[in-house]
mmCIF file with all atom_site columns, C-alpha atoms in Angstrom:
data_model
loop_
_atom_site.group_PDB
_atom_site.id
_atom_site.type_symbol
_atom_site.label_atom_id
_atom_site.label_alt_id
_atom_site.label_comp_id
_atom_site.label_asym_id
_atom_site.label_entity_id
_atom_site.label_seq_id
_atom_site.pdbx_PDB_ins_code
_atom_site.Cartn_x
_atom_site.Cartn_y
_atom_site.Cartn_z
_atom_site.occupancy
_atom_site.B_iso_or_equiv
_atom_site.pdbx_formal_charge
_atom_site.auth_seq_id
_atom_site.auth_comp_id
_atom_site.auth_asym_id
_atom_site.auth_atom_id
_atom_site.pdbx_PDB_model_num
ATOM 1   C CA . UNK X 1 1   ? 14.883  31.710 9.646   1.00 61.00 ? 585 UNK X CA 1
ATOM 2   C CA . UNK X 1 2   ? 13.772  31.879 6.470   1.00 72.00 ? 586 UNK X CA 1
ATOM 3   C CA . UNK X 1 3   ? 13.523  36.118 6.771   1.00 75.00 ? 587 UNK X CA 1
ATOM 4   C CA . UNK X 1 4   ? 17.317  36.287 6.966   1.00 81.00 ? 588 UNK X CA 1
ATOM 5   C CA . UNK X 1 5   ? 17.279  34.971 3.583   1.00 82.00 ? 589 UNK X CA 1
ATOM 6   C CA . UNK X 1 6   ? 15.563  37.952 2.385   1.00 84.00 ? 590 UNK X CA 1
ATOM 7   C CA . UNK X 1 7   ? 16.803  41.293 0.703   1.00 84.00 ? 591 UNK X CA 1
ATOM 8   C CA . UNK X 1 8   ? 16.850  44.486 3.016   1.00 83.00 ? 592 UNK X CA 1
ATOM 9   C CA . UNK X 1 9   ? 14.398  45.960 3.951   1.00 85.00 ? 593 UNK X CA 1
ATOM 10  C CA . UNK X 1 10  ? 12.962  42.726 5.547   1.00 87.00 ? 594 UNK X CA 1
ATOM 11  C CA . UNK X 1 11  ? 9.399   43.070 7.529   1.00 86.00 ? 595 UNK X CA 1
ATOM 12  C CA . UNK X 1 12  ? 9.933   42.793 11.224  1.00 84.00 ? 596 UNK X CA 1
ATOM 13  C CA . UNK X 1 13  ? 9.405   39.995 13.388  1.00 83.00 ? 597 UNK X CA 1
ATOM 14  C CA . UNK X 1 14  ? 6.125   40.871 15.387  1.00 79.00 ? 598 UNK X CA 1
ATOM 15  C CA . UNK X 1 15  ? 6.314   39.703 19.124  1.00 79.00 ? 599 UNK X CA 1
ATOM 16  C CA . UNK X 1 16  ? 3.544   40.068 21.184  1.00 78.00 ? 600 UNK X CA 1
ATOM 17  C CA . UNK X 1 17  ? 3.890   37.423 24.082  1.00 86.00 ? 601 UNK X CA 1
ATOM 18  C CA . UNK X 1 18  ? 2.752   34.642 21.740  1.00 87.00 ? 602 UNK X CA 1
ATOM 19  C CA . UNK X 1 19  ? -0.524  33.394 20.993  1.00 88.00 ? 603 UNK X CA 1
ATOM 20  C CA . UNK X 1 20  ? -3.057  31.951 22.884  1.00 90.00 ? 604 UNK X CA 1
ATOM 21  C CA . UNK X 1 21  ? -5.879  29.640 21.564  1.00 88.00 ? 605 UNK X CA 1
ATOM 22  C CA . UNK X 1 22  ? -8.910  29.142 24.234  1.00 89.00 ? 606 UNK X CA 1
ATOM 23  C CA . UNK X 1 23  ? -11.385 26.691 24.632  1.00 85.00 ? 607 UNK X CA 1
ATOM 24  C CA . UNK X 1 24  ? -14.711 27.254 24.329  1.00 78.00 ? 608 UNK X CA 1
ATOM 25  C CA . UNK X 1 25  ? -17.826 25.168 26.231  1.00 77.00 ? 609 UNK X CA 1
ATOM 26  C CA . UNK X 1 26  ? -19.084 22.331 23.831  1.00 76.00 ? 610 UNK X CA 1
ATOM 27  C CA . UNK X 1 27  ? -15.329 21.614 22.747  1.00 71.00 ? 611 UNK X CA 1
ATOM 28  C CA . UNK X 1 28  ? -13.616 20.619 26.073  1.00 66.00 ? 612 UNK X CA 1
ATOM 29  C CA . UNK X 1 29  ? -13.315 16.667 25.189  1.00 70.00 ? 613 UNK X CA 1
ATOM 30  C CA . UNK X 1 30  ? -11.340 17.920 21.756  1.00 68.00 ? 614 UNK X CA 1
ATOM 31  C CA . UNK X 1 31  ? -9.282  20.438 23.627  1.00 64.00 ? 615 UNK X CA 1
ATOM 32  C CA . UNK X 1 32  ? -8.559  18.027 26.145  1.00 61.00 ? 616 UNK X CA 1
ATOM 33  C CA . UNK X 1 33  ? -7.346  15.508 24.215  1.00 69.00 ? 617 UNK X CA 1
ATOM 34  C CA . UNK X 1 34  ? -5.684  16.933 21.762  1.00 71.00 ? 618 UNK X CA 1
ATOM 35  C CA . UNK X 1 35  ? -1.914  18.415 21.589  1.00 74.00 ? 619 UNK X CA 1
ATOM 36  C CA . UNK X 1 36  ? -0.181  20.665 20.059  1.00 76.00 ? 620 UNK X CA 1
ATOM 37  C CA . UNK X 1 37  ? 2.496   18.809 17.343  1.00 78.00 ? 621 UNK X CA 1
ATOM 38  C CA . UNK X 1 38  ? 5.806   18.432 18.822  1.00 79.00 ? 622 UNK X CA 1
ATOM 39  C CA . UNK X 1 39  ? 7.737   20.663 16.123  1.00 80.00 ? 623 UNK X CA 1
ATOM 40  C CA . UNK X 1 40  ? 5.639   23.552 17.038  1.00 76.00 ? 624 UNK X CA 1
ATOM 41  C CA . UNK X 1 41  ? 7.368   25.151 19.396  1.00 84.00 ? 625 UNK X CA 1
ATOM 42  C CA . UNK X 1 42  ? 6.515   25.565 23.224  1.00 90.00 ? 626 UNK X CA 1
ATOM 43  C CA . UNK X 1 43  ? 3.049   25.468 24.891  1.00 90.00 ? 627 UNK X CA 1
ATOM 44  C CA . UNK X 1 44  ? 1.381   24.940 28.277  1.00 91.00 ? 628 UNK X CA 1
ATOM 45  C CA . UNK X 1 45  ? -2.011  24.838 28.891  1.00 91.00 ? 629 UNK X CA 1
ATOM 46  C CA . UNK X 1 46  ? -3.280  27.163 30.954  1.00 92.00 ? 630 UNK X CA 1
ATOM 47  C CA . UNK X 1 47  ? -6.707  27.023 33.176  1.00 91.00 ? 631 UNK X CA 1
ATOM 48  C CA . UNK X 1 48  ? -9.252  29.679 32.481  1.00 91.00 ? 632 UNK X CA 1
ATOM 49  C CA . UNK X 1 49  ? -8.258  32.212 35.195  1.00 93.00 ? 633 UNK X CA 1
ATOM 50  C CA . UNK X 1 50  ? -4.790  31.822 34.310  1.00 95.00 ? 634 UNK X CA 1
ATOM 51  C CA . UNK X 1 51  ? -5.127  32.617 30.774  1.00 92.00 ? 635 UNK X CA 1
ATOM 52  C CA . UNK X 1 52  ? -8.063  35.284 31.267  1.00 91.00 ? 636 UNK X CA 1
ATOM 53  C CA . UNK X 1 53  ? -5.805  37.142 33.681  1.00 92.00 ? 637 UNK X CA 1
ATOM 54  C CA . UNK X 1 54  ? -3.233  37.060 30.178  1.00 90.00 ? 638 UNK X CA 1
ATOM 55  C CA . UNK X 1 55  ? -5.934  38.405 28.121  1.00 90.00 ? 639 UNK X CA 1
ATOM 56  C CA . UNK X 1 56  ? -8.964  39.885 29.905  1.00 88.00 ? 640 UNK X CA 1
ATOM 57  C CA . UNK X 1 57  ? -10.800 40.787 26.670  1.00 85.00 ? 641 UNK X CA 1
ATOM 58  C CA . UNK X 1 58  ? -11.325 36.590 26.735  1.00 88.00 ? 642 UNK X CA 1
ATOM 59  C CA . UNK X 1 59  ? -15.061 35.623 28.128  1.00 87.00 ? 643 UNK X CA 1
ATOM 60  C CA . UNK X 1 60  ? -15.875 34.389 30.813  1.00 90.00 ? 644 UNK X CA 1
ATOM 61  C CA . UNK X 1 61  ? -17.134 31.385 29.398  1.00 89.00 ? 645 UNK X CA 1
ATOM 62  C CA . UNK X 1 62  ? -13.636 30.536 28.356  1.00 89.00 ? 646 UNK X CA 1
ATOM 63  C CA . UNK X 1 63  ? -12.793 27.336 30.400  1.00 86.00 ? 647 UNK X CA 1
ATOM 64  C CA . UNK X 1 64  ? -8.778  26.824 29.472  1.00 89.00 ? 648 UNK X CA 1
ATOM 65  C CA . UNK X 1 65  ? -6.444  26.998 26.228  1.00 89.00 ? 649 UNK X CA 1
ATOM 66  C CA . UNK X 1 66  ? -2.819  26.538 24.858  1.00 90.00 ? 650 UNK X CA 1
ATOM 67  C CA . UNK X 1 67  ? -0.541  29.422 24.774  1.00 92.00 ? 651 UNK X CA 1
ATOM 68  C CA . UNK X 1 68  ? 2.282   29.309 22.345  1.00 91.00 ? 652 UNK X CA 1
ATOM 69  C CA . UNK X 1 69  ? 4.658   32.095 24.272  1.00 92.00 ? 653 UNK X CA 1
ATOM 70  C CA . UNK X 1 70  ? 7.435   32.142 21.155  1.00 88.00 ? 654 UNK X CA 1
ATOM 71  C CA . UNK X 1 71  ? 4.883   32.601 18.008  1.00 85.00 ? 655 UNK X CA 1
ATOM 72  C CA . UNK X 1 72  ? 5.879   35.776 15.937  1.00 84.00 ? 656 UNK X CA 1
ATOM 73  C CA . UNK X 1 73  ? 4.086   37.133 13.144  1.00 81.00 ? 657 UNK X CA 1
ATOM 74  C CA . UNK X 1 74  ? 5.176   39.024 10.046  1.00 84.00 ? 658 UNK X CA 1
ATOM 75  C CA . UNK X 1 75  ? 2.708   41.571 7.593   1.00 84.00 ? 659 UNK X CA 1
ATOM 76  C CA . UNK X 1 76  ? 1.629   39.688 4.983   1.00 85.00 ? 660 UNK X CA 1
ATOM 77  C CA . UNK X 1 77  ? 1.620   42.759 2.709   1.00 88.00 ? 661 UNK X CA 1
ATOM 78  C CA . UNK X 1 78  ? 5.013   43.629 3.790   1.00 90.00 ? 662 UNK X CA 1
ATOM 79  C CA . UNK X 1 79  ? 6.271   39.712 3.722   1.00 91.00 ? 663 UNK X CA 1
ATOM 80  C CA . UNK X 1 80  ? 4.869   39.297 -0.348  1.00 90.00 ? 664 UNK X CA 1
ATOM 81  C CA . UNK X 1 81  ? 6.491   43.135 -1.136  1.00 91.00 ? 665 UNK X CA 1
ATOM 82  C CA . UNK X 1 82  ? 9.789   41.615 0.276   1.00 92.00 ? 666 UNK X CA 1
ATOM 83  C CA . UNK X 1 83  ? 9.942   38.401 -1.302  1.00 91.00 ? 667 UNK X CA 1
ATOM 84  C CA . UNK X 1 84  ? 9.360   39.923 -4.780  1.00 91.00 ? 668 UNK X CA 1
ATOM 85  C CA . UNK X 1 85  ? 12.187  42.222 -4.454  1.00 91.00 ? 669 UNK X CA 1
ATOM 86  C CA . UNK X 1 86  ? 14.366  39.333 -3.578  1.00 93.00 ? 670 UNK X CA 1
ATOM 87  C CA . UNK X 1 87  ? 13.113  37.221 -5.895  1.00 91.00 ? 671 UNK X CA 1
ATOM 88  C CA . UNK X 1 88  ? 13.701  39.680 -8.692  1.00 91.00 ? 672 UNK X CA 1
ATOM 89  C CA . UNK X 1 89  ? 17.030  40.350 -7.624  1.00 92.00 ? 673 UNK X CA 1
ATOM 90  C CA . UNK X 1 90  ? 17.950  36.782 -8.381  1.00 91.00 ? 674 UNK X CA 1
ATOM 91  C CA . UNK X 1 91  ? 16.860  36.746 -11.318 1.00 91.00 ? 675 UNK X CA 1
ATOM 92  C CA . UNK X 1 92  ? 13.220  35.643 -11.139 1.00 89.00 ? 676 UNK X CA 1
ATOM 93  C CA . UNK X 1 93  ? 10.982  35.630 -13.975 1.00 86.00 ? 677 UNK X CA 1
ATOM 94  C CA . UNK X 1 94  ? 7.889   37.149 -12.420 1.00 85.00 ? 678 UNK X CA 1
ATOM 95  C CA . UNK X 1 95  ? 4.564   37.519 -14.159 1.00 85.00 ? 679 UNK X CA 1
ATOM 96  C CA . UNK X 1 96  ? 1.805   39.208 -13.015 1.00 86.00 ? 680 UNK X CA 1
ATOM 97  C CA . UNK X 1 97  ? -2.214  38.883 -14.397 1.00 88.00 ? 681 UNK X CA 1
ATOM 98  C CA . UNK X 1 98  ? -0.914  35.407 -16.376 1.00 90.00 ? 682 UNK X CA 1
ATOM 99  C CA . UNK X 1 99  ? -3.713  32.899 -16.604 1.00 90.00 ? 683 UNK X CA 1
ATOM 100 C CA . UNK X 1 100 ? -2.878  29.471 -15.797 1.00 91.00 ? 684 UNK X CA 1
ATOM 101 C CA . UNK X 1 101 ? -4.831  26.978 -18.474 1.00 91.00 ? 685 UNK X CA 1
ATOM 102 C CA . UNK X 1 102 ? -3.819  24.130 -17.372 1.00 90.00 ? 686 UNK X CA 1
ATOM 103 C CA . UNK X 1 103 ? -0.600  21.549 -16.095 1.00 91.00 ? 687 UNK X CA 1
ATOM 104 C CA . UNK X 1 104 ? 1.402   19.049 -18.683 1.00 92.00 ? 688 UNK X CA 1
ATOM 105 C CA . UNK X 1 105 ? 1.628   16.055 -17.026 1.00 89.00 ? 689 UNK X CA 1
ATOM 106 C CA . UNK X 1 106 ? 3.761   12.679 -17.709 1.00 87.00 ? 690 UNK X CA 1
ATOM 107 C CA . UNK X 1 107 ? 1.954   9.481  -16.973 1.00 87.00 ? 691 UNK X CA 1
ATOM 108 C CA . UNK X 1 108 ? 3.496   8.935  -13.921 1.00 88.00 ? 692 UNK X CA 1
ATOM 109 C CA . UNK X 1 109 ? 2.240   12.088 -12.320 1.00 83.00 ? 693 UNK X CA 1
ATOM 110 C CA . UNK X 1 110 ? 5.262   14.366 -13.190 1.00 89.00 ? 694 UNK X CA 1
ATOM 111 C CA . UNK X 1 111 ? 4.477   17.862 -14.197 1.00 90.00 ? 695 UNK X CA 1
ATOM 112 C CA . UNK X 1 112 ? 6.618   18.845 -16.883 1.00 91.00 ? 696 UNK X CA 1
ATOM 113 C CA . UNK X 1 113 ? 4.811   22.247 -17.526 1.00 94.00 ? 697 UNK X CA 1
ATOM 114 C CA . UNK X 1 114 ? 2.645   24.884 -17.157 1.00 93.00 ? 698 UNK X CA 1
ATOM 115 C CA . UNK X 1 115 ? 0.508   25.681 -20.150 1.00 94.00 ? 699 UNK X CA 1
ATOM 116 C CA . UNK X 1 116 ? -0.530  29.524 -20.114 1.00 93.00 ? 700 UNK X CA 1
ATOM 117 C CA . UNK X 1 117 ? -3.939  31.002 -20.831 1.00 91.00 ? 701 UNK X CA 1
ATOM 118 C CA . UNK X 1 118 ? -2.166  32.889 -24.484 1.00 93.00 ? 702 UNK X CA 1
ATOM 119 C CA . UNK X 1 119 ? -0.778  29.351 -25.402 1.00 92.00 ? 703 UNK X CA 1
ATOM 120 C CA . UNK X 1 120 ? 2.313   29.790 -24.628 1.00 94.00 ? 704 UNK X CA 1
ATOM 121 C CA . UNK X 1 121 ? 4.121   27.235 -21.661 1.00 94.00 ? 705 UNK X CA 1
ATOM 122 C CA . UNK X 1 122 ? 6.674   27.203 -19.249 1.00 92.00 ? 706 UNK X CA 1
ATOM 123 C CA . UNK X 1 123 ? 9.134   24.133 -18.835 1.00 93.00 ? 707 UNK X CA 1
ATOM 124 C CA . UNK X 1 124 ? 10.749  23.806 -15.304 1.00 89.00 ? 708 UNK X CA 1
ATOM 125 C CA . UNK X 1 125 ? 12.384  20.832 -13.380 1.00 88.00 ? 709 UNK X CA 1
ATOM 126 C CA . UNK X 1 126 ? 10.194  21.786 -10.696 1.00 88.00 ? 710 UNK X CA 1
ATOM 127 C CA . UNK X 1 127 ? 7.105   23.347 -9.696  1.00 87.00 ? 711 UNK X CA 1
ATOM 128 C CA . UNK X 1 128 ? 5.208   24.545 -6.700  1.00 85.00 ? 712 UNK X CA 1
ATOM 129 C CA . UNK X 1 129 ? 1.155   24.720 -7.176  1.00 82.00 ? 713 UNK X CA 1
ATOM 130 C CA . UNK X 1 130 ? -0.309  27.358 -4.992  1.00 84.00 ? 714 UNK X CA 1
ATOM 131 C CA . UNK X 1 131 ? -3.635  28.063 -5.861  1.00 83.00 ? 715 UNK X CA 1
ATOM 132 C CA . UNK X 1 132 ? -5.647  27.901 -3.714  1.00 82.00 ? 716 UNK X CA 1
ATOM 133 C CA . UNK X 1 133 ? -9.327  26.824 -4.298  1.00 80.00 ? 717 UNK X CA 1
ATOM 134 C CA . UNK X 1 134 ? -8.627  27.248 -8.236  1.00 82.00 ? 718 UNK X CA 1
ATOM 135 C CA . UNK X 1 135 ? -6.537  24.046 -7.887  1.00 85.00 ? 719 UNK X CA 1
ATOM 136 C CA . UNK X 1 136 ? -9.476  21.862 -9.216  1.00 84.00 ? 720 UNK X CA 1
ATOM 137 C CA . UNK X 1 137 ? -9.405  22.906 -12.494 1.00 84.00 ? 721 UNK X CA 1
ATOM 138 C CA . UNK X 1 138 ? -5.671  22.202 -12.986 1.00 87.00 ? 722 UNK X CA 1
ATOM 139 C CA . UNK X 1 139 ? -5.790  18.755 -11.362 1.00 85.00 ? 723 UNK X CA 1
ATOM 140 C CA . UNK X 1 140 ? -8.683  16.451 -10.182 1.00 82.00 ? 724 UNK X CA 1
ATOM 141 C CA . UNK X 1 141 ? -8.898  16.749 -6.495  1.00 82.00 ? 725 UNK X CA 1
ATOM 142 C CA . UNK X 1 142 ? -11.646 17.845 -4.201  1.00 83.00 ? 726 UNK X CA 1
ATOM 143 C CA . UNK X 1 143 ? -10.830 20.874 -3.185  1.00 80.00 ? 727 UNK X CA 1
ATOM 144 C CA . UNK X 1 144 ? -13.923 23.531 -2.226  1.00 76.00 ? 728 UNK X CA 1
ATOM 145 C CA . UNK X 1 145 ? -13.852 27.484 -1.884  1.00 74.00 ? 729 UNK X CA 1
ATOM 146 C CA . UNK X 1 146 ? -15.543 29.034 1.622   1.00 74.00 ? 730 UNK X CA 1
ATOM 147 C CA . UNK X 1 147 ? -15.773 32.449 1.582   1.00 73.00 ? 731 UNK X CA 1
ATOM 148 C CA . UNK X 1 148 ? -14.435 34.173 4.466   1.00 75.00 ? 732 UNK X CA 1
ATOM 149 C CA . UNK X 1 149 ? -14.768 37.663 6.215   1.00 77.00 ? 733 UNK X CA 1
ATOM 150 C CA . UNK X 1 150 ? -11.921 40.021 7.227   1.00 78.00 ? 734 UNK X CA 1
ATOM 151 C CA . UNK X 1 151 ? -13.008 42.910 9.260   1.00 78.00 ? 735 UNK X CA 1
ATOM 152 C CA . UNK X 1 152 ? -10.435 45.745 10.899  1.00 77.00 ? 736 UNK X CA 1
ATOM 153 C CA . UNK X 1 153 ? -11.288 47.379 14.031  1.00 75.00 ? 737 UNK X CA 1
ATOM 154 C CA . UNK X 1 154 ? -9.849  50.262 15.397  1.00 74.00 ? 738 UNK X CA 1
ATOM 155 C CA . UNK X 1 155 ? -9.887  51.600 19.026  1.00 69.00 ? 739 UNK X CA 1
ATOM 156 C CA . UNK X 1 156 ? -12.171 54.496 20.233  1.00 67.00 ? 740 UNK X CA 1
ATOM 157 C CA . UNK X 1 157 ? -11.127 58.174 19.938  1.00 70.00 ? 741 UNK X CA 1
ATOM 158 C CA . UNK X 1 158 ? -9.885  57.891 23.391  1.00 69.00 ? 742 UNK X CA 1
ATOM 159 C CA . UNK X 1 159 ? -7.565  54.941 22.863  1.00 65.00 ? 743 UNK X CA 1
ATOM 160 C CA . UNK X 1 160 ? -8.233  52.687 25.632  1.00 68.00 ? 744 UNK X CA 1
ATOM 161 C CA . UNK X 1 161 ? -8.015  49.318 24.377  1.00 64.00 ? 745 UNK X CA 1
ATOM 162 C CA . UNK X 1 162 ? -8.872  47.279 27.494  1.00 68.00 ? 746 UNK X CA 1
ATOM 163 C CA . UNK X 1 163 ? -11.563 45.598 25.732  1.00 72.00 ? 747 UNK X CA 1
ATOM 164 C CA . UNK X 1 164 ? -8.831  44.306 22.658  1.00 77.00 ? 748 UNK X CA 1
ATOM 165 C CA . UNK X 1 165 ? -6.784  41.558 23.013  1.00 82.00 ? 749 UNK X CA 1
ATOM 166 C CA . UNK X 1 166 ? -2.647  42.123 23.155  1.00 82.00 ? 750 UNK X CA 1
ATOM 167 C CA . UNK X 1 167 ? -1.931  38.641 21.200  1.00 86.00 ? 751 UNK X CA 1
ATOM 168 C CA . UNK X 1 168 ? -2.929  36.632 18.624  1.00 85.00 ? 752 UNK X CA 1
ATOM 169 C CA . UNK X 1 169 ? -6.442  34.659 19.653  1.00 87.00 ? 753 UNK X CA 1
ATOM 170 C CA . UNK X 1 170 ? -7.666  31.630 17.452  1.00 83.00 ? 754 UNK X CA 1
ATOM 171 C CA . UNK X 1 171 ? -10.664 30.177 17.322  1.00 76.00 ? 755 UNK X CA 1
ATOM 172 C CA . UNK X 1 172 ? -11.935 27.100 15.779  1.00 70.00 ? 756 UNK X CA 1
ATOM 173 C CA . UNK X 1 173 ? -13.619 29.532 12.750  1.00 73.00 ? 757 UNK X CA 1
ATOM 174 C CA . UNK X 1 174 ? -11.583 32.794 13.065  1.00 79.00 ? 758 UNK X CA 1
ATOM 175 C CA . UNK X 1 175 ? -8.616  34.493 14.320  1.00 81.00 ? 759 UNK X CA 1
ATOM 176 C CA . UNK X 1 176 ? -7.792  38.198 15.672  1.00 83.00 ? 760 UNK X CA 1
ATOM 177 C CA . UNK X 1 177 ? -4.570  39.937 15.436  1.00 80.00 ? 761 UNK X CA 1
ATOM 178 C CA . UNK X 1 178 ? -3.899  43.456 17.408  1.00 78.00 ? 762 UNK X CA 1
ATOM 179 C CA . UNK X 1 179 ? -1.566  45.013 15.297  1.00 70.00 ? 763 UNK X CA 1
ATOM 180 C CA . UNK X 1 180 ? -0.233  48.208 16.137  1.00 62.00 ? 764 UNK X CA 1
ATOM 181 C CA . UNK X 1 181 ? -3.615  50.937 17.146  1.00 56.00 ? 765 UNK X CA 1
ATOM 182 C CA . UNK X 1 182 ? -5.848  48.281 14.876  1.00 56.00 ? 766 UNK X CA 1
ATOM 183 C CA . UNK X 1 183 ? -7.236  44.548 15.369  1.00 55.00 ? 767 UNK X CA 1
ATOM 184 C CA . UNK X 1 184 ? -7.778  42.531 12.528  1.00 59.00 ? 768 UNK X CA 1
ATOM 185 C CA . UNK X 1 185 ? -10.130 39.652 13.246  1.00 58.00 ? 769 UNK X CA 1
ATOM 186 C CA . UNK X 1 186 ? -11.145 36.928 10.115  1.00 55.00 ? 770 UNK X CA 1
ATOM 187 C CA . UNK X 1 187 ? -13.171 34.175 9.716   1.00 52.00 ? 771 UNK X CA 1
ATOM 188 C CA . UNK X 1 188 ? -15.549 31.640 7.792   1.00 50.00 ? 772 UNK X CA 1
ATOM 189 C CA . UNK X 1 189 ? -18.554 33.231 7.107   1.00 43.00 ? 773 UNK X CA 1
ATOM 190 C CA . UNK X 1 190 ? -21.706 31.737 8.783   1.00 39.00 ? 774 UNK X CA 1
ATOM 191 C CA . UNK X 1 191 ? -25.103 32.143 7.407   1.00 38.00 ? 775 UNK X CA 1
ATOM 192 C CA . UNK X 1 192 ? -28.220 29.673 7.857   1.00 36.00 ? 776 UNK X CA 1
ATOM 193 C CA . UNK X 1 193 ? -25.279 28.114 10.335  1.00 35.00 ? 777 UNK X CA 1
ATOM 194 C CA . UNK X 1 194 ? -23.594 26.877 7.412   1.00 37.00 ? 778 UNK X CA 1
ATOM 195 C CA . UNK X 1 195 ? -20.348 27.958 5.613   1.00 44.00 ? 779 UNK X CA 1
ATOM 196 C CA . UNK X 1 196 ? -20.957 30.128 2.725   1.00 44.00 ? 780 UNK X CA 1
ATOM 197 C CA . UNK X 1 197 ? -20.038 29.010 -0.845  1.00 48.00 ? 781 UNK X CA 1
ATOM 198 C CA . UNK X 1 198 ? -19.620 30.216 -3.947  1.00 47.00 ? 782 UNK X CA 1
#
């Protein structure tokens, strides 16, 4: 919904028979018990056969997993391009390469500005902190960076793509998304079998 709110050209709505999320040996008591929050849309639960004959890239090993049939996807790169536009269109201040030193805060939690690396500030009635990992030096809460790896793949010269999935598959570390003659998969980086850190 919130697309139709942006200017034209909007990025499309990418529909590829939903997403699936399998489970994996070693996590069948969380699968099992676990479901999917009720605002979320459809799901059903399908056995391994049933949702290996969906995708057939899946392994073997593969013993069930939910499938959300109405989950879209837009281009992130796309999505961000758009919202600027519309954004600026309205009359949006946007800065780009600011540094943010730090958040003016009342004592009962209210933020009543954003101080700027040059000195300068910005006064709003309202504010919306995205970022990220960085967020611990702005305010004191425990939040910890893991790096993570994004890798593209694209099919062989030949184009058969029987081995690549045709929806979106997440995993407990990582995610792949076909889109369009490439796969994207990303993840948390393993190493030692622990998450790297910077």
């Amino acid at each position: 919904a919130w697309l139709a709110g942006l200017d034209a050209p909007r990025p499309p709505l990418n529909a590829v028979g939903g997403f699936v999320s399998p489970c994996l040996p070693g996590h069948e008591r969380t699968i099992a018990a676990w479901r999917p929050p009720s605002d979320a849309g459809p799901a059903e639960w399908l056995d391994g056969r049933s949702l290996r004959a969906m995708e057939p890239a899946l392994s073997d090993n593969v013993k069930g997993g939910w499938w959300y049939p109405l989950e879209t996807w837009v281009d992130p790169v796309e999505a961000h391009a758009c919202l600027a536009r519309t954004c600026e269109a309205a009359g949006v201040d946007v800065r780009t390469g600011v540094d943010v030193a730090g958040l003016d805060l009342t004592r009962d939690g209210t933020c009543s500005a954003v101080r700027l690396g040059d000195g300068s500030s910005v006064e709003a009635n309202d504010f919306c902190v995205a970022a990220g990992a960085w967020l611990r030096g702005l305010l004191p809460v425990p939040v910890a960076a893991q790096k993570g790896q994004m890798v593209a793949l694209a099919p062989p010269p030949s184009g058969d793509r029987s081995g690549a999935p045709t929806r979106v598959v997440y995993g407990a570390d990582c995610y792949v998304i076909p889109r369009g003659r490439r796969a994207r998969a990303a993840g948390r980086a393993l190493r030692d079998a622990t998450v790297e850190r910077p």
